[in-house]
Amino acid sequence: ARARTHAHAGGVVPAENTMVSSSSSVVASAARRVRVVVWGGSGYVGSAIARALVRHGDDAPSSSSVKSEVDVVCASRGGRAPAWATRDDWSARVTWVAGDALDAQACERVNAGADVVVTAIGVLPFPWMSSEDIIKYNAETNVTPGRAALATGASRLVVVGASIPPFVPGLASYAKGKAIVEAFARDEFASTVSTNGDETQHGQRRRRSAVVLKPAAVSGTRRAGALSIPLWAALDPARKVLRLVGNSVIMANAPVPLENVARAAARAALEDAYGDAGFTIIGNESLIEDFSS
């Protein structure tokens, strides 16, 4: 066994106990397809992750078990691809399904047969929202699909969490919601044994693994109907300035490109390196520096 590390909140955090060899990867067997369910798949981050999952399979070497072996399912309340993506090739290769992330039975139906479940649901802490609702829509909307993944036998969970800047007021409820999801991934999902029949090369049953991504502000183009909001126009220059400082604490809260977050989620969902760690955090600085291509 070995330990993995990633930059997190201004430092380097070792992954918790690595339990099995990398041969236990979700994608280790070319004899079966890999089913990945993305909750929040029509949203800003979720749709980018779905696109990255499709492209990850395309970009894999022809000898790789990832190539042409990934079935991507995107779950959302509407059950449809976002309007802006309907003409994109990747969108046509995704299965879009309706599912309420707060309904445990609906989550189990959608997660049935999934090897990997990705949760990318969250709401910003708008002033008109109560603390209870902010926590609910950042915690329960991710934990409920995660618990359904346990029930249906998924072996890997990828959570899009958040790096919370300590100097920004009014984020306590938002931070609490994200912390609840992270605790679930670490203490419940990653501490259990897979029930889908997969074994390591030594004949042992495989431990489940969980990966939590912790981006700060995510820079990209956010779409709301026909409106496109170029967040990158303000956030990308800010990141470039902050990188010049070179301080880990600052980089832990610098804006990160949407493509980096999506690429990290796809790799965490599919690659061997993430199949042998019980619990892994990928912090904001690592998202910026290690997932740019």
CSV table of C-alpha atoms in Angstrom, one decimal:
chain,number,residue,atom,x,y,z
A,1,ALA,CA,0.0,0.0,0.0
A,2,ARG,CA,1.1,3.6,-0.6
A,3,ALA,CA,-0.1,7.0,0.4
A,4,ARG,CA,-1.2,9.7,-2.0
A,5,THR,CA,-0.9,13.4,-1.4
A,6,HIS,CA,-2.4,16.5,-2.9
A,7,ALA,CA,-2.2,20.1,-2.1
A,8,HIS,CA,-5.0,21.2,0.2
A,9,ALA,CA,-5.8,24.4,1.9
A,10,GLY,CA,-2.3,25.7,1.7
A,11,GLY,CA,-0.6,22.5,2.5
A,12,VAL,CA,-0.1,18.9,1.6
A,13,VAL,CA,-2.6,16.4,3.0
A,14,PRO,CA,-1.8,12.7,2.8
A,15,ALA,CA,-4.6,10.4,1.7
A,16,GLU,CA,-6.0,8.3,4.4
A,17,ASN,CA,-5.1,4.6,4.7
A,18,THR,CA,-4.4,3.2,1.2
A,19,MET,CA,-5.9,-0.3,1.4
A,20,VAL,CA,-5.3,-2.1,-1.8
A,21,SER,CA,-3.1,-2.1,-4.9
A,22,SER,CA,-3.8,-0.1,-8.0
A,23,SER,CA,-5.0,-3.2,-9.8
A,24,SER,CA,-8.3,-2.6,-8.0
A,25,SER,CA,-9.2,0.3,-10.2
A,26,VAL,CA,-12.7,0.7,-11.4
A,27,VAL,CA,-11.3,0.6,-15.0
A,28,ALA,CA,-9.0,-2.3,-14.4
A,29,SER,CA,-11.1,-4.8,-16.3
A,30,ALA,CA,-11.6,-4.3,-20.1
A,31,ALA,CA,-14.3,-7.0,-20.0
A,32,ARG,CA,-17.0,-4.6,-18.8
A,33,ARG,CA,-18.1,-1.1,-19.4
A,34,VAL,CA,-17.7,1.6,-16.7
A,35,ARG,CA,-20.9,3.4,-15.8
A,36,VAL,CA,-20.5,6.9,-14.2
A,37,VAL,CA,-23.5,8.8,-12.9
A,38,VAL,CA,-23.0,12.6,-12.5
A,39,TRP,CA,-25.5,14.2,-10.2
A,40,GLY,CA,-26.0,17.9,-11.1
A,41,GLY,CA,-25.0,16.9,-14.6
A,42,SER,CA,-26.8,19.8,-16.3
A,43,GLY,CA,-25.2,22.4,-14.1
A,44,TYR,CA,-22.2,24.7,-14.5
A,45,VAL,CA,-19.7,22.3,-13.1
A,46,GLY,CA,-21.6,19.0,-13.6
A,47,SER,CA,-21.9,19.5,-17.4
A,48,ALA,CA,-18.2,20.3,-17.7
A,49,ILE,CA,-17.5,17.0,-15.8
A,50,ALA,CA,-19.7,15.0,-18.2
A,51,ARG,CA,-17.9,16.5,-21.1
A,52,ALA,CA,-14.5,15.7,-19.6
A,53,LEU,CA,-15.6,12.1,-18.9
A,54,VAL,CA,-16.5,11.6,-22.6
A,55,ARG,CA,-13.3,13.2,-23.8
A,56,HIS,CA,-11.2,11.3,-21.3
A,57,GLY,CA,-12.3,8.1,-22.9
A,58,ASP,CA,-11.6,9.5,-26.3
A,59,ASP,CA,-8.1,10.7,-25.4
A,60,ALA,CA,-7.0,7.4,-23.7
A,61,PRO,CA,-4.5,5.3,-25.6
A,62,SER,CA,-6.0,2.6,-27.7
A,63,SER,CA,-4.6,-0.1,-25.3
A,64,SER,CA,-6.3,1.6,-22.4
A,65,SER,CA,-9.4,0.0,-20.8
A,66,VAL,CA,-10.9,3.5,-20.5
A,67,LYS,CA,-11.2,4.0,-24.3
A,68,SER,CA,-14.8,3.5,-25.5
A,69,GLU,CA,-15.7,1.8,-22.2
A,70,VAL,CA,-17.3,4.7,-20.3
A,71,ASP,CA,-21.1,5.2,-20.1
A,72,VAL,CA,-21.9,8.7,-18.7
A,73,VAL,CA,-25.3,9.3,-17.1
A,74,CYS,CA,-26.2,12.8,-16.0
A,75,ALA,CA,-29.0,13.2,-13.5
A,76,SER,CA,-30.9,16.4,-12.8
A,77,ARG,CA,-34.4,17.5,-11.9
A,78,GLY,CA,-35.1,18.3,-15.5
A,79,GLY,CA,-33.5,15.3,-17.0
A,80,ARG,CA,-32.3,17.1,-20.1
A,81,ALA,CA,-29.1,18.4,-21.5
A,82,PRO,CA,-28.6,22.2,-21.0
A,83,ALA,CA,-29.9,24.1,-24.1
A,84,TRP,CA,-26.5,25.4,-25.0
A,85,ALA,CA,-25.0,21.9,-25.2
A,86,THR,CA,-27.7,20.2,-27.3
A,87,ARG,CA,-25.7,20.6,-30.5
A,88,ASP,CA,-22.4,19.4,-29.0
A,89,ASP,CA,-21.2,16.0,-29.9
A,90,TRP,CA,-20.3,15.0,-26.3
A,91,SER,CA,-23.9,15.8,-25.2
A,92,ALA,CA,-25.4,13.3,-27.6
A,93,ARG,CA,-23.1,10.6,-26.0
A,94,VAL,CA,-24.5,11.2,-22.5
A,95,THR,CA,-27.6,9.6,-21.1
A,96,TRP,CA,-29.7,12.4,-19.5
A,97,VAL,CA,-32.1,11.3,-16.8
A,98,ALA,CA,-34.5,13.0,-14.3
A,99,GLY,CA,-33.8,12.4,-10.7
A,100,ASP,CA,-34.4,14.3,-7.4
A,101,ALA,CA,-31.2,14.4,-5.4
A,102,LEU,CA,-33.2,14.6,-2.2
A,103,ASP,CA,-35.2,11.5,-2.9
A,104,ALA,CA,-33.4,8.4,-1.7
A,105,GLN,CA,-35.4,6.0,-3.8
A,106,ALA,CA,-35.0,8.0,-7.0
A,107,CYS,CA,-31.2,8.2,-6.3
A,108,GLU,CA,-31.0,4.4,-6.0
A,109,ARG,CA,-32.9,4.0,-9.3
A,110,VAL,CA,-30.6,6.3,-11.1
A,111,ASN,CA,-27.4,4.8,-9.5
A,112,ALA,CA,-28.4,1.2,-10.2
A,113,GLY,CA,-25.4,-0.4,-12.0
A,114,ALA,CA,-23.1,2.5,-11.5
A,115,ASP,CA,-19.4,1.9,-10.8
A,116,VAL,CA,-18.7,5.5,-10.0
A,117,VAL,CA,-21.0,8.3,-8.7
A,118,VAL,CA,-20.0,11.9,-9.0
A,119,THR,CA,-21.9,14.6,-7.0
A,120,ALA,CA,-21.6,18.2,-8.3
A,121,ILE,CA,-24.6,19.9,-6.7
A,122,GLY,CA,-24.5,23.1,-4.7
A,123,VAL,CA,-26.1,26.5,-4.2
A,124,LEU,CA,-24.4,29.8,-3.4
A,125,PRO,CA,-25.3,31.3,0.0
A,126,PHE,CA,-27.6,34.1,-1.3
A,127,PRO,CA,-28.7,36.6,1.4
A,128,TRP,CA,-32.4,35.6,1.1
A,129,MET,CA,-31.8,32.0,1.9
A,130,SER,CA,-32.0,30.6,5.4
A,131,SER,CA,-29.1,28.9,7.0
A,132,GLU,CA,-31.0,25.6,7.0
A,133,ASP,CA,-31.7,25.8,3.3
A,134,ILE,CA,-28.1,26.6,2.5
A,135,ILE,CA,-26.9,23.6,4.5
A,136,LYS,CA,-29.6,21.4,3.0
A,137,TYR,CA,-28.9,22.2,-0.6
A,138,ASN,CA,-25.1,21.9,-0.3
A,139,ALA,CA,-25.1,18.8,2.0
A,140,GLU,CA,-28.2,16.6,1.6
A,141,THR,CA,-28.3,17.0,-2.2
A,142,ASN,CA,-24.8,15.3,-2.3
A,143,VAL,CA,-25.1,12.9,0.6
A,144,THR,CA,-28.3,11.4,-0.5
A,145,PRO,CA,-26.9,10.3,-3.9
A,146,GLY,CA,-23.8,9.2,-2.1
A,147,ARG,CA,-25.7,6.9,0.3
A,148,ALA,CA,-27.6,5.6,-2.7
A,149,ALA,CA,-24.3,4.7,-4.2
A,150,LEU,CA,-23.5,2.7,-1.1
A,151,ALA,CA,-26.8,0.9,-1.4
A,152,THR,CA,-26.4,0.1,-5.1
A,153,GLY,CA,-22.8,-1.1,-4.9
A,154,ALA,CA,-20.8,1.7,-6.5
A,155,SER,CA,-17.1,1.4,-5.7
A,156,ARG,CA,-16.0,5.0,-6.1
A,157,LEU,CA,-17.4,8.4,-5.1
A,158,VAL,CA,-16.2,11.8,-6.4
A,159,VAL,CA,-17.5,14.9,-4.7
A,160,VAL,CA,-17.1,18.5,-5.8
A,161,GLY,CA,-16.7,20.3,-2.6
A,162,ALA,CA,-15.3,23.8,-2.0
A,163,SER,CA,-12.3,25.6,-0.6
A,164,ILE,CA,-13.9,28.3,1.7
A,165,PRO,CA,-11.9,31.6,2.0
A,166,PRO,CA,-11.6,32.4,5.7
A,167,PHE,CA,-11.6,36.1,5.0
A,168,VAL,CA,-15.0,36.2,3.3
A,169,PRO,CA,-17.9,36.7,5.8
A,170,GLY,CA,-21.3,35.1,5.6
A,171,LEU,CA,-20.1,31.6,4.5
A,172,ALA,CA,-20.6,29.6,7.7
A,173,SER,CA,-23.7,27.7,6.5
A,174,TYR,CA,-22.2,27.1,3.1
A,175,ALA,CA,-19.0,25.8,4.7
A,176,LYS,CA,-21.0,23.6,7.1
A,177,GLY,CA,-22.9,22.0,4.2
A,178,LYS,CA,-19.7,21.2,2.3
A,179,ALA,CA,-18.1,19.9,5.4
A,180,ILE,CA,-21.0,17.4,6.0
A,181,VAL,CA,-20.5,16.0,2.5
A,182,GLU,CA,-16.7,15.7,2.9
A,183,ALA,CA,-17.2,13.9,6.3
A,184,PHE,CA,-19.7,11.5,4.6
A,185,ALA,CA,-17.2,10.7,1.8
A,186,ARG,CA,-14.4,10.1,4.3
A,187,ASP,CA,-16.1,8.4,7.2
A,188,GLU,CA,-18.9,6.5,5.6
A,189,PHE,CA,-18.3,5.8,1.9
A,190,ALA,CA,-14.5,5.3,1.9
A,191,SER,CA,-14.6,3.2,5.1
A,192,THR,CA,-16.7,0.4,3.6
A,193,VAL,CA,-16.1,-2.6,1.4
A,194,SER,CA,-17.4,-2.8,-2.1
A,195,THR,CA,-20.3,-5.1,-2.7
A,196,ASN,CA,-20.1,-5.3,-6.5
A,197,GLY,CA,-18.1,-8.5,-6.5
A,198,ASP,CA,-14.7,-6.9,-7.6
A,199,GLU,CA,-11.6,-8.3,-6.0
A,200,THR,CA,-8.0,-7.3,-5.8
A,201,GLN,CA,-5.3,-9.4,-7.5
A,202,HIS,CA,-4.8,-11.1,-4.1
A,203,GLY,CA,-8.5,-12.2,-3.9
A,204,GLN,CA,-9.5,-9.6,-1.3
A,205,ARG,CA,-12.7,-7.6,-1.6
A,206,ARG,CA,-12.0,-4.1,-2.7
A,207,ARG,CA,-12.4,-1.1,-0.4
A,208,ARG,CA,-14.5,1.7,-1.7
A,209,SER,CA,-12.6,4.9,-2.5
A,210,ALA,CA,-13.8,8.6,-2.3
A,211,VAL,CA,-12.2,11.7,-3.8
A,212,VAL,CA,-13.2,15.2,-2.7
A,213,LEU,CA,-12.3,18.1,-5.0
A,214,LYS,CA,-12.0,21.5,-3.1
A,215,PRO,CA,-12.0,24.3,-5.7
A,216,ALA,CA,-12.3,28.0,-4.7
A,217,ALA,CA,-14.1,30.2,-7.2
A,218,VAL,CA,-14.5,28.4,-10.5
A,219,SER,CA,-13.6,30.4,-13.5
A,220,GLY,CA,-15.5,29.8,-16.8
A,221,THR,CA,-18.6,30.8,-18.7
A,222,ARG,CA,-21.7,30.3,-16.7
A,223,ARG,CA,-24.9,30.0,-18.7
A,224,ALA,CA,-28.4,31.0,-17.6
A,225,GLY,CA,-30.8,30.3,-20.5
A,226,ALA,CA,-29.6,32.3,-23.5
A,227,LEU,CA,-27.4,34.5,-21.3
A,228,SER,CA,-23.7,33.7,-21.0
A,229,ILE,CA,-21.8,35.2,-18.1
A,230,PRO,CA,-18.0,35.2,-18.7
A,231,LEU,CA,-16.7,34.7,-15.1
A,232,TRP,CA,-13.3,34.1,-16.5
A,233,ALA,CA,-13.0,37.7,-17.6
A,234,ALA,CA,-12.5,38.7,-14.0
A,235,LEU,CA,-11.3,35.5,-12.4
A,236,ASP,CA,-8.6,34.5,-14.8
A,237,PRO,CA,-6.6,37.7,-14.4
A,238,ALA,CA,-7.0,37.5,-10.6
A,239,ARG,CA,-5.5,34.0,-10.6
A,240,LYS,CA,-2.6,35.1,-12.7
A,241,VAL,CA,-1.8,37.9,-10.3
A,242,LEU,CA,-2.1,35.6,-7.3
A,243,ARG,CA,0.2,33.0,-8.8
A,244,LEU,CA,2.9,35.6,-9.0
A,245,VAL,CA,2.8,35.8,-5.2
A,246,GLY,CA,3.5,32.1,-4.9
A,247,ASN,CA,2.0,31.8,-1.4
A,248,SER,CA,0.3,28.5,-0.7
A,249,VAL,CA,-2.4,30.1,1.5
A,250,ILE,CA,-3.3,32.5,-1.3
A,251,MET,CA,-3.2,29.8,-3.9
A,252,ALA,CA,-5.6,27.7,-1.8
A,253,ASN,CA,-8.2,30.4,-2.5
A,254,ALA,CA,-7.3,31.6,-6.0
A,255,PRO,CA,-9.8,31.1,-8.8
A,256,VAL,CA,-9.4,27.8,-10.7
A,257,PRO,CA,-10.4,27.2,-14.3
A,258,LEU,CA,-13.6,25.1,-14.8
A,259,GLU,CA,-11.7,22.8,-17.2
A,260,ASN,CA,-9.3,21.9,-14.5
A,261,VAL,CA,-12.0,21.0,-12.0
A,262,ALA,CA,-13.8,18.9,-14.7
A,263,ARG,CA,-10.5,17.2,-15.8
A,264,ALA,CA,-9.7,16.4,-12.1
A,265,ALA,CA,-13.1,14.9,-11.6
A,266,ALA,CA,-12.9,12.7,-14.7
A,267,ARG,CA,-9.5,11.5,-13.7
A,268,ALA,CA,-10.6,10.8,-10.2
A,269,ALA,CA,-13.6,8.8,-11.5
A,270,LEU,CA,-11.7,6.7,-14.0
A,271,GLU,CA,-8.0,6.4,-13.4
A,272,ASP,CA,-6.1,3.6,-11.6
A,273,ALA,CA,-4.3,6.0,-9.4
A,274,TYR,CA,-7.5,6.9,-7.5
A,275,GLY,CA,-8.7,3.3,-7.1
A,276,ASP,CA,-6.3,2.4,-4.3
A,277,ALA,CA,-6.8,5.2,-1.9
A,278,GLY,CA,-9.6,5.0,0.7
A,279,PHE,CA,-9.9,8.8,0.8
A,280,THR,CA,-8.2,11.6,-1.1
A,281,ILE,CA,-8.6,15.4,-1.1
A,282,ILE,CA,-7.6,17.3,-4.2
A,283,GLY,CA,-7.1,20.9,-3.0
A,284,ASN,CA,-7.4,24.1,-4.9
A,285,GLU,CA,-3.7,24.6,-5.5
A,286,SER,CA,-3.4,21.1,-6.9
A,287,LEU,CA,-6.4,21.7,-9.2
A,288,ILE,CA,-4.7,24.8,-10.6
A,289,GLU,CA,-1.2,23.4,-10.9
A,290,ASP,CA,-1.7,19.6,-11.6
A,291,PHE,CA,-4.8,19.5,-13.9
A,292,SER,CA,-4.1,22.2,-16.4
A,293,SER,CA,-3.8,19.6,-19.2
